[in-house]
């Protein structure tokens, strides 16, 4: 997973800041490492040099393999809180996205009291039997 950090001209984008943000994102989103190609972090100071409530903003965009990008934003009074909040939101968004996909893939068929699985696909069974008959003829 590749992590990119961008900041506006009101936030000093030092190497230390980039390393800290990258390490925070990588450690907290490590479980999704194989499923993501890239994460882009945008840091903004909405009021510039003026102080204000919730004027620091962190937007994180995650690019899952084969899916549409996900984006979350968190505003706070400090840059650290904005980053932590956005990472937490992204963790929940990814957990939800991949959880939905896993539940769709892993819905096992339930057997009834006799041990049979009632939800067999009749068309697939017919195709299988037809192929078996053709193999028996040749």
PDB file of C-alpha atoms in Angstrom:
ATOM      1  CA  UNK A   1       0.000   0.000   0.000  1.00  0.00           C
ATOM      2  CA  UNK A   2       1.388   3.346  -1.047  1.00  0.00           C
ATOM      3  CA  UNK A   3       0.732   6.361   1.193  1.00  0.00           C
ATOM      4  CA  UNK A   4       0.893   9.941  -0.087  1.00  0.00           C
ATOM      5  CA  UNK A   5       0.605  13.016   2.147  1.00  0.00           C
ATOM      6  CA  UNK A   6      -0.282  16.459   0.792  1.00  0.00           C
ATOM      7  CA  UNK A   7      -0.711  19.704   2.723  1.00  0.00           C
ATOM      8  CA  UNK A   8      -1.906  23.173   1.813  1.00  0.00           C
ATOM      9  CA  UNK A   9       0.305  26.254   2.020  1.00  0.00           C
ATOM     10  CA  UNK A  10      -0.818  27.003   5.614  1.00  0.00           C
ATOM     11  CA  UNK A  11       0.593  23.715   6.958  1.00  0.00           C
ATOM     12  CA  UNK A  12       4.317  23.124   6.812  1.00  0.00           C
ATOM     13  CA  UNK A  13       4.687  19.788   5.000  1.00  0.00           C
ATOM     14  CA  UNK A  14       7.946  18.756   6.647  1.00  0.00           C
ATOM     15  CA  UNK A  15       9.492  15.327   6.227  1.00  0.00           C
ATOM     16  CA  UNK A  16       8.785  14.672   9.905  1.00  0.00           C
ATOM     17  CA  UNK A  17       5.070  15.406   9.447  1.00  0.00           C
ATOM     18  CA  UNK A  18       4.868  13.209   6.346  1.00  0.00           C
ATOM     19  CA  UNK A  19       6.642  10.360   8.148  1.00  0.00           C
ATOM     20  CA  UNK A  20       4.412  10.676  11.227  1.00  0.00           C
ATOM     21  CA  UNK A  21       1.196  10.734   9.167  1.00  0.00           C
ATOM     22  CA  UNK A  22       2.369   7.828   6.988  1.00  0.00           C
ATOM     23  CA  UNK A  23       3.312   5.737  10.025  1.00  0.00           C
ATOM     24  CA  UNK A  24      -0.015   6.475  11.739  1.00  0.00           C
ATOM     25  CA  UNK A  25      -2.026   5.540   8.655  1.00  0.00           C
ATOM     26  CA  UNK A  26       0.046   2.422   7.949  1.00  0.00           C
ATOM     27  CA  UNK A  27      -0.178   1.119  11.515  1.00  0.00           C
ATOM     28  CA  UNK A  28      -3.893   1.738  11.989  1.00  0.00           C
ATOM     29  CA  UNK A  29      -4.953   0.483   8.543  1.00  0.00           C
ATOM     30  CA  UNK A  30      -2.451  -2.394   8.316  1.00  0.00           C
ATOM     31  CA  UNK A  31      -5.146  -5.078   8.211  1.00  0.00           C
ATOM     32  CA  UNK A  32      -6.339  -3.688   4.853  1.00  0.00           C
ATOM     33  CA  UNK A  33      -2.821  -3.601   3.362  1.00  0.00           C
ATOM     34  CA  UNK A  34      -3.429  -6.382   0.807  1.00  0.00           C
ATOM     35  CA  UNK A  35      -6.754  -4.904  -0.322  1.00  0.00           C
ATOM     36  CA  UNK A  36      -5.604  -1.301  -0.948  1.00  0.00           C
ATOM     37  CA  UNK A  37      -3.366   0.098  -3.664  1.00  0.00           C
ATOM     38  CA  UNK A  38      -2.959   3.643  -2.365  1.00  0.00           C
ATOM     39  CA  UNK A  39      -3.993   6.029   0.388  1.00  0.00           C
ATOM     40  CA  UNK A  40      -3.868   9.785  -0.166  1.00  0.00           C
ATOM     41  CA  UNK A  41      -3.974  12.118   2.857  1.00  0.00           C
ATOM     42  CA  UNK A  42      -4.820  15.821   2.392  1.00  0.00           C
ATOM     43  CA  UNK A  43      -4.152  18.220   5.289  1.00  0.00           C
ATOM     44  CA  UNK A  44      -5.801  21.659   5.336  1.00  0.00           C
ATOM     45  CA  UNK A  45      -5.924  24.654   7.649  1.00  0.00           C
ATOM     46  CA  UNK A  46      -9.216  26.297   6.708  1.00  0.00           C
ATOM     47  CA  UNK A  47      -8.597  29.610   8.519  1.00  0.00           C
ATOM     48  CA  UNK A  48      -4.918  29.962   7.699  1.00  0.00           C
ATOM     49  CA  UNK A  49      -2.990  31.857  10.380  1.00  0.00           C
ATOM     50  CA  UNK A  50      -6.152  32.659  12.362  1.00  0.00           C
ATOM     51  CA  UNK A  51      -7.166  30.293  15.133  1.00  0.00           C
ATOM     52  CA  UNK A  52     -10.637  28.854  15.209  1.00  0.00           C
ATOM     53  CA  UNK A  53     -12.726  25.939  16.317  1.00  0.00           C
ATOM     54  CA  UNK A  54     -12.387  22.970  14.012  1.00  0.00           C
ATOM     55  CA  UNK A  55     -10.301  24.778  11.425  1.00  0.00           C
ATOM     56  CA  UNK A  56      -7.897  21.861  10.805  1.00  0.00           C
ATOM     57  CA  UNK A  57      -9.163  19.350   8.282  1.00  0.00           C
ATOM     58  CA  UNK A  58      -7.847  15.939   7.241  1.00  0.00           C
ATOM     59  CA  UNK A  59      -9.255  14.170   4.215  1.00  0.00           C
ATOM     60  CA  UNK A  60      -8.208  10.584   3.496  1.00  0.00           C
ATOM     61  CA  UNK A  61      -8.904   8.847   0.213  1.00  0.00           C
ATOM     62  CA  UNK A  62      -8.384   5.082   0.011  1.00  0.00           C
ATOM     63  CA  UNK A  63      -8.202   3.208  -3.271  1.00  0.00           C
ATOM     64  CA  UNK A  64      -9.298  -0.428  -2.879  1.00  0.00           C
ATOM     65  CA  UNK A  65      -8.270  -2.877  -5.586  1.00  0.00           C
ATOM     66  CA  UNK A  66     -11.021  -3.189  -8.177  1.00  0.00           C
ATOM     67  CA  UNK A  67     -13.438  -0.863  -6.345  1.00  0.00           C
ATOM     68  CA  UNK A  68     -14.349   2.815  -6.319  1.00  0.00           C
ATOM     69  CA  UNK A  69     -12.258   5.050  -4.028  1.00  0.00           C
ATOM     70  CA  UNK A  70     -13.526   5.825  -0.523  1.00  0.00           C
ATOM     71  CA  UNK A  71     -13.102   9.272   1.010  1.00  0.00           C
ATOM     72  CA  UNK A  72     -13.580  10.534   4.572  1.00  0.00           C
ATOM     73  CA  UNK A  73     -13.037  13.945   6.174  1.00  0.00           C
ATOM     74  CA  UNK A  74     -12.573  14.968   9.795  1.00  0.00           C
ATOM     75  CA  UNK A  75     -12.314  18.501  11.217  1.00  0.00           C
ATOM     76  CA  UNK A  76     -10.848  19.359  14.589  1.00  0.00           C
ATOM     77  CA  UNK A  77      -9.055  22.055  16.560  1.00  0.00           C
ATOM     78  CA  UNK A  78      -5.641  20.422  16.164  1.00  0.00           C
ATOM     79  CA  UNK A  79      -4.025  18.715  13.214  1.00  0.00           C
ATOM     80  CA  UNK A  80      -3.278  15.606  15.292  1.00  0.00           C
ATOM     81  CA  UNK A  81      -6.932  15.190  16.289  1.00  0.00           C
ATOM     82  CA  UNK A  82      -8.072  15.750  12.708  1.00  0.00           C
ATOM     83  CA  UNK A  83      -5.680  13.072  11.434  1.00  0.00           C
ATOM     84  CA  UNK A  84      -6.617  10.552  14.146  1.00  0.00           C
ATOM     85  CA  UNK A  85     -10.325  11.177  13.557  1.00  0.00           C
ATOM     86  CA  UNK A  86     -10.011  10.746   9.792  1.00  0.00           C
ATOM     87  CA  UNK A  87      -8.002   7.530  10.208  1.00  0.00           C
ATOM     88  CA  UNK A  88     -10.670   6.170  12.557  1.00  0.00           C
ATOM     89  CA  UNK A  89     -13.432   7.077  10.087  1.00  0.00           C
ATOM     90  CA  UNK A  90     -11.511   5.428   7.237  1.00  0.00           C
ATOM     91  CA  UNK A  91     -10.989   2.291   9.321  1.00  0.00           C
ATOM     92  CA  UNK A  92     -14.750   2.051   9.888  1.00  0.00           C
ATOM     93  CA  UNK A  93     -15.522   2.753   6.206  1.00  0.00           C
ATOM     94  CA  UNK A  94     -13.096   0.077   4.988  1.00  0.00           C
ATOM     95  CA  UNK A  95     -14.291  -2.391   7.612  1.00  0.00           C
ATOM     96  CA  UNK A  96     -17.857  -1.822   6.435  1.00  0.00           C
ATOM     97  CA  UNK A  97     -16.975  -2.051   2.712  1.00  0.00           C
ATOM     98  CA  UNK A  98     -14.920  -5.238   2.965  1.00  0.00           C
ATOM     99  CA  UNK A  99     -17.277  -6.729   5.550  1.00  0.00           C
ATOM    100  CA  UNK A 100     -20.163  -6.429   3.088  1.00  0.00           C
ATOM    101  CA  UNK A 101     -18.075  -8.097   0.401  1.00  0.00           C
ATOM    102  CA  UNK A 102     -17.004 -10.932   2.703  1.00  0.00           C
ATOM    103  CA  UNK A 103     -20.560 -11.590   3.879  1.00  0.00           C
ATOM    104  CA  UNK A 104     -21.766 -11.843   0.280  1.00  0.00           C
ATOM    105  CA  UNK A 105     -19.019 -14.334  -0.562  1.00  0.00           C
ATOM    106  CA  UNK A 106     -19.342 -16.415   2.590  1.00  0.00           C
ATOM    107  CA  UNK A 107     -23.051 -17.122   2.897  1.00  0.00           C
ATOM    108  CA  UNK A 108     -23.104 -20.881   3.421  1.00  0.00           C
ATOM    109  CA  UNK A 109     -26.184 -22.895   2.553  1.00  0.00           C
ATOM    110  CA  UNK A 110     -27.926 -24.326   5.590  1.00  0.00           C
ATOM    111  CA  UNK A 111     -28.915 -27.990   5.658  1.00  0.00           C
ATOM    112  CA  UNK A 112     -32.366 -29.006   6.830  1.00  0.00           C
ATOM    113  CA  UNK A 113     -33.197 -31.733   9.375  1.00  0.00           C
ATOM    114  CA  UNK A 114     -32.505 -34.543   6.879  1.00  0.00           C
ATOM    115  CA  UNK A 115     -29.051 -33.180   6.068  1.00  0.00           C
ATOM    116  CA  UNK A 116     -30.047 -32.083   2.570  1.00  0.00           C
ATOM    117  CA  UNK A 117     -29.367 -28.593   1.298  1.00  0.00           C
ATOM    118  CA  UNK A 118     -32.730 -27.381  -0.021  1.00  0.00           C
ATOM    119  CA  UNK A 119     -31.373 -24.392  -1.950  1.00  0.00           C
ATOM    120  CA  UNK A 120     -29.628 -26.360  -4.691  1.00  0.00           C
ATOM    121  CA  UNK A 121     -29.708 -24.724  -8.064  1.00  0.00           C
ATOM    122  CA  UNK A 122     -31.899 -26.913 -10.276  1.00  0.00           C
ATOM    123  CA  UNK A 123     -30.442 -25.557 -13.518  1.00  0.00           C
ATOM    124  CA  UNK A 124     -26.887 -26.350 -12.483  1.00  0.00           C
ATOM    125  CA  UNK A 125     -27.936 -29.826 -11.444  1.00  0.00           C
ATOM    126  CA  UNK A 126     -29.649 -30.363 -14.815  1.00  0.00           C
ATOM    127  CA  UNK A 127     -26.532 -29.171 -16.670  1.00  0.00           C
ATOM    128  CA  UNK A 128     -24.353 -31.485 -14.618  1.00  0.00           C
ATOM    129  CA  UNK A 129     -26.600 -34.484 -15.306  1.00  0.00           C
ATOM    130  CA  UNK A 130     -26.719 -33.665 -19.019  1.00  0.00           C
ATOM    131  CA  UNK A 131     -22.916 -33.535 -19.181  1.00  0.00           C
ATOM    132  CA  UNK A 132     -22.695 -36.841 -17.309  1.00  0.00           C
ATOM    133  CA  UNK A 133     -25.040 -38.459 -19.831  1.00  0.00           C
ATOM    134  CA  UNK A 134     -22.929 -37.159 -22.726  1.00  0.00           C
ATOM    135  CA  UNK A 135     -19.754 -38.518 -21.138  1.00  0.00           C
ATOM    136  CA  UNK A 136     -21.391 -41.898 -20.663  1.00  0.00           C
ATOM    137  CA  UNK A 137     -22.335 -42.007 -24.366  1.00  0.00           C
ATOM    138  CA  UNK A 138     -18.798 -41.290 -25.606  1.00  0.00           C
TER     139      UNK A 138
END
